[in-house]
PDB file of C-alpha atoms and ligand atoms in Angstrom:
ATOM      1  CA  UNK A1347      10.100  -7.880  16.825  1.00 59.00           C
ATOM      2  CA  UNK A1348      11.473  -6.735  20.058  1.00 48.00           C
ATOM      3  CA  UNK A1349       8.883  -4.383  21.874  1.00 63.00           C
ATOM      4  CA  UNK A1350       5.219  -4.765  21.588  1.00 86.00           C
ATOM      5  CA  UNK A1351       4.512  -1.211  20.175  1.00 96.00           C
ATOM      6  CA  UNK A1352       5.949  -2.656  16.807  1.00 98.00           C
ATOM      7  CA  UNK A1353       3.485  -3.247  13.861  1.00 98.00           C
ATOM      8  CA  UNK A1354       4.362  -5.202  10.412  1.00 98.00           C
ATOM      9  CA  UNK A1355       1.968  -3.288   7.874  1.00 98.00           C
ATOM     10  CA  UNK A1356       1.802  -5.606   4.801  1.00 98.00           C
ATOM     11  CA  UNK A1357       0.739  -3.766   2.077  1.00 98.00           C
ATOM     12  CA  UNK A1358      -0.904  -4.955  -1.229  1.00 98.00           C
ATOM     13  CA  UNK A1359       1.122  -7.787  -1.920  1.00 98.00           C
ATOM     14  CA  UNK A1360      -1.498  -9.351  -4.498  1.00 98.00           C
ATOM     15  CA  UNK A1361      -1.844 -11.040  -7.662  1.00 98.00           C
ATOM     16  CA  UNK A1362      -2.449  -8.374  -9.538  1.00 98.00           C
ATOM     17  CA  UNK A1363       0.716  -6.651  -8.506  1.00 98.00           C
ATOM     18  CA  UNK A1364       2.713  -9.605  -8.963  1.00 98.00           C
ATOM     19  CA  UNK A1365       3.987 -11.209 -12.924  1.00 98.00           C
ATOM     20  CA  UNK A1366       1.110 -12.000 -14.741  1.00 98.00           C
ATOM     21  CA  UNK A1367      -1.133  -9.996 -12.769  1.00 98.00           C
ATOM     22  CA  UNK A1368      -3.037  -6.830 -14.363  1.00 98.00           C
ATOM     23  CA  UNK A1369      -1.010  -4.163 -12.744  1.00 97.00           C
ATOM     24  CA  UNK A1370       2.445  -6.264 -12.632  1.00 97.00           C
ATOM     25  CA  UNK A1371       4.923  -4.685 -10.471  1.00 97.00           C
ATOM     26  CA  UNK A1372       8.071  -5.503 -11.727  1.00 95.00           C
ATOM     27  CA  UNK A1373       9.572  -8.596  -9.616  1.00 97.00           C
ATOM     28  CA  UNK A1374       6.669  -8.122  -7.384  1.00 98.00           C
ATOM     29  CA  UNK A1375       6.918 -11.102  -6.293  1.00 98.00           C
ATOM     30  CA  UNK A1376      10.403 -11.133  -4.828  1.00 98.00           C
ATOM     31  CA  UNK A1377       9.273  -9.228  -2.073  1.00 98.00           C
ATOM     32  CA  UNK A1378       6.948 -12.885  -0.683  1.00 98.00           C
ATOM     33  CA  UNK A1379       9.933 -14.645   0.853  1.00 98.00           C
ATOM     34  CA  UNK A1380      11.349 -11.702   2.655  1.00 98.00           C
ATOM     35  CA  UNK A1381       8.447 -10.536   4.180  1.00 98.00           C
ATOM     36  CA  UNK A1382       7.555 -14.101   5.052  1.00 98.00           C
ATOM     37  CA  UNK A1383      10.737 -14.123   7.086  1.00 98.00           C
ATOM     38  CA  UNK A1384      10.713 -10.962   8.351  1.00 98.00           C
ATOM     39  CA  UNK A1385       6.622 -11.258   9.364  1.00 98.00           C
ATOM     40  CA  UNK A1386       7.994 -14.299  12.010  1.00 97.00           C
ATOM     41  CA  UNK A1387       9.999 -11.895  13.740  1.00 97.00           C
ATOM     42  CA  UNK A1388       6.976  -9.665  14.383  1.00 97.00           C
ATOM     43  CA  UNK A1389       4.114 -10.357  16.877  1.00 97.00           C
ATOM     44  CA  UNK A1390       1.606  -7.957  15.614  1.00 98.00           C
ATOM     45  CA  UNK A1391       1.092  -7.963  11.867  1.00 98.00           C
ATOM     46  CA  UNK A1392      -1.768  -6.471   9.934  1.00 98.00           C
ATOM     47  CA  UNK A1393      -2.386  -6.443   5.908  1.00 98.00           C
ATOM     48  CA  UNK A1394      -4.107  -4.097   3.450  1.00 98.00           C
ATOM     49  CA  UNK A1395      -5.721  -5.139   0.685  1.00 98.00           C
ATOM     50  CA  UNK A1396      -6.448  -2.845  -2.482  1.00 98.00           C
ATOM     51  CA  UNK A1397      -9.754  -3.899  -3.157  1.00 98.00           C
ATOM     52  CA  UNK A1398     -11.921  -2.257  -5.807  1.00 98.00           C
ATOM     53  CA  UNK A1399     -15.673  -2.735  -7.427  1.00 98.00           C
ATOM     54  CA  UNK A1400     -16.212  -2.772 -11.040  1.00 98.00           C
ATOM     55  CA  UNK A1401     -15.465   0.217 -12.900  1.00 98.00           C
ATOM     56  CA  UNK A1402     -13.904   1.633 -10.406  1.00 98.00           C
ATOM     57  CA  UNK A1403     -12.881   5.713 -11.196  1.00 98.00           C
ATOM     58  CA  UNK A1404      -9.470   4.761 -10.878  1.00 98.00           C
ATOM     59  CA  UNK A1405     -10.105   2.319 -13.965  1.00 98.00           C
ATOM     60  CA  UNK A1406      -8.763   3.581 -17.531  1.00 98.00           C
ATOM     61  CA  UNK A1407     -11.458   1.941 -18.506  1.00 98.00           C
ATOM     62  CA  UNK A1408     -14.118   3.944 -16.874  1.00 98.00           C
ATOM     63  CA  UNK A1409     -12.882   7.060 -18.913  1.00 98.00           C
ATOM     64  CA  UNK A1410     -13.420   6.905 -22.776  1.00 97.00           C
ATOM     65  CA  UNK A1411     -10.440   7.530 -24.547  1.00 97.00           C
ATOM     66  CA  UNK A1412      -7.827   7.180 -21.807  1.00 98.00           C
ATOM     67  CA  UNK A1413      -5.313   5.214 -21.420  1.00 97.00           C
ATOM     68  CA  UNK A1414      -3.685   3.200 -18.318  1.00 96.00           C
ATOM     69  CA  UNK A1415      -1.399   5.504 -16.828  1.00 92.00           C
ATOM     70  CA  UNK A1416      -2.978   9.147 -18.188  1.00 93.00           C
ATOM     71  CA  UNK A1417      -3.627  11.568 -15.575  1.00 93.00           C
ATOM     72  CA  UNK A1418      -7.032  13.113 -14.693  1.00 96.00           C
ATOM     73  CA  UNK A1419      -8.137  15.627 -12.381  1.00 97.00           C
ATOM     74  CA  UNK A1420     -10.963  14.354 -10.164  1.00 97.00           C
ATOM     75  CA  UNK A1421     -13.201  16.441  -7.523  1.00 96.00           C
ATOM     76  CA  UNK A1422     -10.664  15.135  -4.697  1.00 96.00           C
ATOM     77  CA  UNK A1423      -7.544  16.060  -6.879  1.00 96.00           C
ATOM     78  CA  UNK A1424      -5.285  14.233  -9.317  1.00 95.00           C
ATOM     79  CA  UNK A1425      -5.419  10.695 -10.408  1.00 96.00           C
ATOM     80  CA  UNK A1426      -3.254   8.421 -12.092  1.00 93.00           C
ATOM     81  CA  UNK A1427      -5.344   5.875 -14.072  1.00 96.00           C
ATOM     82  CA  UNK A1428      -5.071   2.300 -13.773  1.00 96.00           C
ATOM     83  CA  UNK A1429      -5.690  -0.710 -15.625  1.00 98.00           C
ATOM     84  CA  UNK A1430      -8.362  -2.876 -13.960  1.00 98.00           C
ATOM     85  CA  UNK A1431      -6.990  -4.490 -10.805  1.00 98.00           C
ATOM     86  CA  UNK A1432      -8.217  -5.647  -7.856  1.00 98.00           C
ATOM     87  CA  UNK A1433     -11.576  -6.012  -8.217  1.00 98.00           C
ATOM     88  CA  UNK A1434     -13.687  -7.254  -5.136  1.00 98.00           C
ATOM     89  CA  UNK A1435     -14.358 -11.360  -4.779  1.00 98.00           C
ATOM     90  CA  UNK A1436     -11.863 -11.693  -8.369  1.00 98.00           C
ATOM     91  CA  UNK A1437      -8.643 -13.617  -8.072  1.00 98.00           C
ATOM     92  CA  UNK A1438      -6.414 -10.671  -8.835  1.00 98.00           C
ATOM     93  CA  UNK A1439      -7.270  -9.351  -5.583  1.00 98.00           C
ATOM     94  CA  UNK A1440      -6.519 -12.049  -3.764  1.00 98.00           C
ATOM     95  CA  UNK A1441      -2.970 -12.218  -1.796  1.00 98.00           C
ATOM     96  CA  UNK A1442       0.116 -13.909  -3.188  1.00 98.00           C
ATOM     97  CA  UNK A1443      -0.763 -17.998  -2.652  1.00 98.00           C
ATOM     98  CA  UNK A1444       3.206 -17.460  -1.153  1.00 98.00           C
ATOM     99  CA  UNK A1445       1.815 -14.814   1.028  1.00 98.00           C
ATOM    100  CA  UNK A1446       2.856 -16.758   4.535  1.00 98.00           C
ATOM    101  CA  UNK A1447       1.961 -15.273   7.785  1.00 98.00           C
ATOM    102  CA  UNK A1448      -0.839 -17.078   9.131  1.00 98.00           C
ATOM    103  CA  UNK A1449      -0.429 -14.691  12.441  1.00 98.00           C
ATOM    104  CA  UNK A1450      -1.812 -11.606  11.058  1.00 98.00           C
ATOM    105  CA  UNK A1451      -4.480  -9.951  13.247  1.00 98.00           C
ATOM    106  CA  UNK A1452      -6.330  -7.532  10.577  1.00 98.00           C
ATOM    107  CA  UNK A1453      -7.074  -6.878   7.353  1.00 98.00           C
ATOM    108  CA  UNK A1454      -7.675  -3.635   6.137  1.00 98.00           C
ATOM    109  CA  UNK A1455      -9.848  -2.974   2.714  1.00 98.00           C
ATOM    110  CA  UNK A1456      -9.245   0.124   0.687  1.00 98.00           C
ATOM    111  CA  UNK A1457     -10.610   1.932  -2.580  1.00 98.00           C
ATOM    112  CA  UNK A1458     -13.590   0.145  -2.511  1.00 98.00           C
ATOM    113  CA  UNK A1459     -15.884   3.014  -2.780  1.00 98.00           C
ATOM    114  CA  UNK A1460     -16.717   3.550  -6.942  1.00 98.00           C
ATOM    115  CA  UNK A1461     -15.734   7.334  -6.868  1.00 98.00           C
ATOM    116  CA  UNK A1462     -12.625   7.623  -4.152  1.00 98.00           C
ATOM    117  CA  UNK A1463      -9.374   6.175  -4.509  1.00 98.00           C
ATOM    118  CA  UNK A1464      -6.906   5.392  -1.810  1.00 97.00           C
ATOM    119  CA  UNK A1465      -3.473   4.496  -1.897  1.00 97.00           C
ATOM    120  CA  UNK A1466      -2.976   5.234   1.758  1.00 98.00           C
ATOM    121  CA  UNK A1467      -4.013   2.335   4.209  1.00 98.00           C
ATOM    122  CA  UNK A1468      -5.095   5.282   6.484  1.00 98.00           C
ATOM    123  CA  UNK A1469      -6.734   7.726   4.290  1.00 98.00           C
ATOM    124  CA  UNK A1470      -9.011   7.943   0.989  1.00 98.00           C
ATOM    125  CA  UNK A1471      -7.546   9.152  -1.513  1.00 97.00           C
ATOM    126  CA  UNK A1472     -10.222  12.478  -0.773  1.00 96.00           C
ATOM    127  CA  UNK A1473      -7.356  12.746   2.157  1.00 95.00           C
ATOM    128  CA  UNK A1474     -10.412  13.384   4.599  1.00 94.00           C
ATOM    129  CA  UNK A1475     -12.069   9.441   5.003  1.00 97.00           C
ATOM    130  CA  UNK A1476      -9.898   7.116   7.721  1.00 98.00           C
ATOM    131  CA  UNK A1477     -10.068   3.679   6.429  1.00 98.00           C
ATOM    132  CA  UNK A1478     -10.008   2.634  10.222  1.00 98.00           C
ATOM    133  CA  UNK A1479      -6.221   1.713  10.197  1.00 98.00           C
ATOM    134  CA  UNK A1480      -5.513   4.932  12.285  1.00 98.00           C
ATOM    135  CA  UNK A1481      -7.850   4.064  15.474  1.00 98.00           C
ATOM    136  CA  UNK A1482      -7.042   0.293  15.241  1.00 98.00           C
ATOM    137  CA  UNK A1483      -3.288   0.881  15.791  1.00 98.00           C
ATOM    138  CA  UNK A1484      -3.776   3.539  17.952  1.00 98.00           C
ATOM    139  CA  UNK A1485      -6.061   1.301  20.427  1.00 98.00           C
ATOM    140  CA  UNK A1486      -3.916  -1.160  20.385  1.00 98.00           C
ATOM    141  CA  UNK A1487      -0.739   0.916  21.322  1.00 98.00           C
ATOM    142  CA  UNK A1488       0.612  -0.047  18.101  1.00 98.00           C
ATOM    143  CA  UNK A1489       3.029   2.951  17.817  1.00 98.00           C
ATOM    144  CA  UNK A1490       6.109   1.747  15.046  1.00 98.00           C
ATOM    145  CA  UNK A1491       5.222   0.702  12.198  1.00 98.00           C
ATOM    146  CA  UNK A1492       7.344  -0.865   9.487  1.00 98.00           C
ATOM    147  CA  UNK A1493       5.796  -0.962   6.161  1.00 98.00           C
ATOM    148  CA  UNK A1494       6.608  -3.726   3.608  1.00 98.00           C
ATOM    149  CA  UNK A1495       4.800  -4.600   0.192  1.00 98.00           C
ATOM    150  CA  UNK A1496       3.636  -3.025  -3.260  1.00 98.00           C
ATOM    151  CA  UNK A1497       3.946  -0.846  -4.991  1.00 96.00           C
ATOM    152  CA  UNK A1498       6.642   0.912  -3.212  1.00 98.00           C
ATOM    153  CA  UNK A1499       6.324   4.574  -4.583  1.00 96.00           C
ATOM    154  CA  UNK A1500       2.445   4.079  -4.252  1.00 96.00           C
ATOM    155  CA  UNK A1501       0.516   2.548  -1.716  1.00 98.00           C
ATOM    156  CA  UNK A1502       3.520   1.993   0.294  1.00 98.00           C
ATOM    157  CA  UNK A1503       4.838   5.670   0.175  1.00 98.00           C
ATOM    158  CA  UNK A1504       1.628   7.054   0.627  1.00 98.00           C
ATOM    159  CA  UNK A1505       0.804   4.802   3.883  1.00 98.00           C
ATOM    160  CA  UNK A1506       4.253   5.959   5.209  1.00 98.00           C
ATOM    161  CA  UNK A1507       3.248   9.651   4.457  1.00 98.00           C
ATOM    162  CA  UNK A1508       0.247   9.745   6.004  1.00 98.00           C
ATOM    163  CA  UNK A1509       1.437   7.422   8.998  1.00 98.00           C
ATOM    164  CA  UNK A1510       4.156   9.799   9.974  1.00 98.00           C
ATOM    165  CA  UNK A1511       0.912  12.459   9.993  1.00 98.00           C
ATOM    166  CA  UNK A1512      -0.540  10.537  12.011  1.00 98.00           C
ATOM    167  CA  UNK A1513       2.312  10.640  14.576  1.00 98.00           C
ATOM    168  CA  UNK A1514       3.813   7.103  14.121  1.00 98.00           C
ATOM    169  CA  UNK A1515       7.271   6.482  14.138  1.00 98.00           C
ATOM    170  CA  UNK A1516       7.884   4.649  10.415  1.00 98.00           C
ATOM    171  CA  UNK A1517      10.861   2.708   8.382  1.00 98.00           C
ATOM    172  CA  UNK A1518       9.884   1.477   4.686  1.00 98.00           C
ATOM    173  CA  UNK A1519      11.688  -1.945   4.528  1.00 98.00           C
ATOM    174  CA  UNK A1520      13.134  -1.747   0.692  1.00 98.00           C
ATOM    175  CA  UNK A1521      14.086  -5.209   0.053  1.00 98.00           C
ATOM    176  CA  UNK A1522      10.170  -5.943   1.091  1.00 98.00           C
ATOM    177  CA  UNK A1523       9.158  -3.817  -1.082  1.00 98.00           C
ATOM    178  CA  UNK A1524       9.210  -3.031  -5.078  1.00 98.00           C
ATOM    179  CA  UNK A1525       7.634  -0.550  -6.990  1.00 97.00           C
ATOM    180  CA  UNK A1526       5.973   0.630 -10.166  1.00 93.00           C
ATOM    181  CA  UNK A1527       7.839   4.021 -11.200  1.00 92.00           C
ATOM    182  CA  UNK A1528       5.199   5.249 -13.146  1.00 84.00           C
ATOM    183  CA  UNK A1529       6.199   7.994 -15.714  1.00 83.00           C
ATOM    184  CA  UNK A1530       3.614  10.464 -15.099  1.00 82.00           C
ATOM    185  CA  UNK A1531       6.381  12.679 -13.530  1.00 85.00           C
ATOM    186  CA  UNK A1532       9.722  13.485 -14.701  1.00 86.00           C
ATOM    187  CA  UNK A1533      12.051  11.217 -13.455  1.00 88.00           C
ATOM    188  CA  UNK A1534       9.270   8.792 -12.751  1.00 89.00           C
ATOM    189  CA  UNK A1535       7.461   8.426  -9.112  1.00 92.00           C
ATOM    190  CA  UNK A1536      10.089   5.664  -7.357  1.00 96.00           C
ATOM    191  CA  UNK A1537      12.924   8.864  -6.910  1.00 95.00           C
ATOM    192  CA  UNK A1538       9.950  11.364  -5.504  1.00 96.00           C
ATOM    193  CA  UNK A1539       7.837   8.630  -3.644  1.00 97.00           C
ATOM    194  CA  UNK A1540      11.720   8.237  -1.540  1.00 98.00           C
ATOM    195  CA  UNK A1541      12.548  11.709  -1.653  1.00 97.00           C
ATOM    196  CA  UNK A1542       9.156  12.889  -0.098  1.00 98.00           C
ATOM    197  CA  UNK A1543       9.368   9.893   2.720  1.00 98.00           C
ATOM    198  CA  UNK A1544      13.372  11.111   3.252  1.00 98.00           C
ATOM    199  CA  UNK A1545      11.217  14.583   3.830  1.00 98.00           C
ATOM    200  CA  UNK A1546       8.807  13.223   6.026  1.00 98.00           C
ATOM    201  CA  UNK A1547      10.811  11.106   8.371  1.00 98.00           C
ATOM    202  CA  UNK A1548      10.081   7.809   7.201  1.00 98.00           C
ATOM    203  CA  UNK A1549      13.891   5.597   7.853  1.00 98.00           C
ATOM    204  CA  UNK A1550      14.660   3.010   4.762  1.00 98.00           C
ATOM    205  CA  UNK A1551      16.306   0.196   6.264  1.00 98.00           C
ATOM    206  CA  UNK A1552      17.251  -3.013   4.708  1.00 98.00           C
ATOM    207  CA  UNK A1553      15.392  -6.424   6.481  1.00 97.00           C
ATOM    208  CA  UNK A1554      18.704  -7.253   7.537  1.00 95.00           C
ATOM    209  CA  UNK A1555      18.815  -3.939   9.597  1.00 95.00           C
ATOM    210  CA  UNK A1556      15.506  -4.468  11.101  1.00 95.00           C
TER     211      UNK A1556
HETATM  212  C1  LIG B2413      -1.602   0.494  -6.004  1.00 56.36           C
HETATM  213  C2  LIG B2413      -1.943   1.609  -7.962  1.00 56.36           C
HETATM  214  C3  LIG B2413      -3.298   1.400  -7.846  1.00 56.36           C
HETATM  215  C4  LIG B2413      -0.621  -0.006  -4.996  1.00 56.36           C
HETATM  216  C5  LIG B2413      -2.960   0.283  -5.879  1.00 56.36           C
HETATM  217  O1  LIG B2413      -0.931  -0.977  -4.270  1.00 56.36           O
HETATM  218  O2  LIG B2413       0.482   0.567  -4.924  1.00 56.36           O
HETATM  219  N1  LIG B2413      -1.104   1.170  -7.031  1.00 56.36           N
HETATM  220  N2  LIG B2413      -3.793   0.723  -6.812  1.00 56.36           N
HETATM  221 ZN1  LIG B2414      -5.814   0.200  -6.769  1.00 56.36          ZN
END
């Protein structure tokens, strides 16, 4: 990618977001080739990985009587509830075996404290602990970022969100991305999750535009 203040965030794009996997994202998959192609244009690339112990609060399973996809209010606010994914060392955590771009630089962990989400690849889901993302970039003069991966109107939106906070400039690559339109809000989250990025001034470009 022209200009060295460019940075290819690739976000989540793991087995357990992809068919078969315990929190499928529909055609999750789909997304592998294009960011493959699109990572080669890019000289500075950096992954996040969702990445969470056993019985993680963010687990249906950790919550008698609720289901995957329920609501709860935690101390740090409201929480969707998940089935089981990601868990540390397992092979649903591990990225896509299509996953190709041997050149990325870093590898950013998230949600694996027991008690603290985090969608964001910058901030806990508490919206107070950095994950480090933040300071890496900003040391490295690593000032655009375009975001790519799963699930779109989740950990993607909610990087952009709090990247643009952060002061970066930010485009959301669709066709590198897919998501999980969960319907714990009217009209599902994919419609809100682009809405509140429109809002934010996060640009939606298509890889072909990039
Ligand atoms: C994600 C739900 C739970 C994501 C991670 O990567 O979008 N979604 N954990
Ligand atoms: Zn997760």
């Amino acid at each position: 990618m022209a200009g060295n203040e460019a940075v290819l965030v690739v976000v989540d794009v793991q087995n357990d977001f992809c068919p078969g996997g315990a929190l499928a994202v529909a055609d999750g998959d789909a997304v592998v080739p294009v960011i493959n192609a699109l990572a080669r244009r890019f000289d500075n690339v950096v992954l996040t990985q969702d990445w969470h112990p056993a019985g993680h609060v963010s687990f249906a399973s950790s919550h008698p009587g609720k289901a995957p996809f329920e609501l709860i209010e935690l101390p740090y606010g409201p929480q969707v509830l998940w089935p089981d994914h990601c868990i540390q060392g397992r092979s649903g955590a591990e990225f896509h075996v299509g996953l190709d771009v041997p050149h990325a630089q870093a590898v950013v962990r998230k949600g694996y404290r027991s008690g603290v989400d985090s969608y964001s690849g910058f901030l806990e889901a508490d919206r107070f602990t950095p994950t480090g993302l933040g300071a890496y970039l900003n040391e490295r003069g690593l000032r655009r970022v375009f975001l790519v991966g799963l699930a779109t109107d989740f950990c993607v939106a909610w990087t952009a969100l709090d990247a643009r906070r952060l002061g970066f400039e930010v485009t959301v690559v669709e066709d590198a991305c897919r998501g999980i339109d969960a319907p714990t809000i009217p009209g599902g989250t994919l419609t809100k999750a682009w809405a509140d990025m429109a809002a934010a001034g996060v640009s939606r470009l298509s890889s072909g535009q990039v």
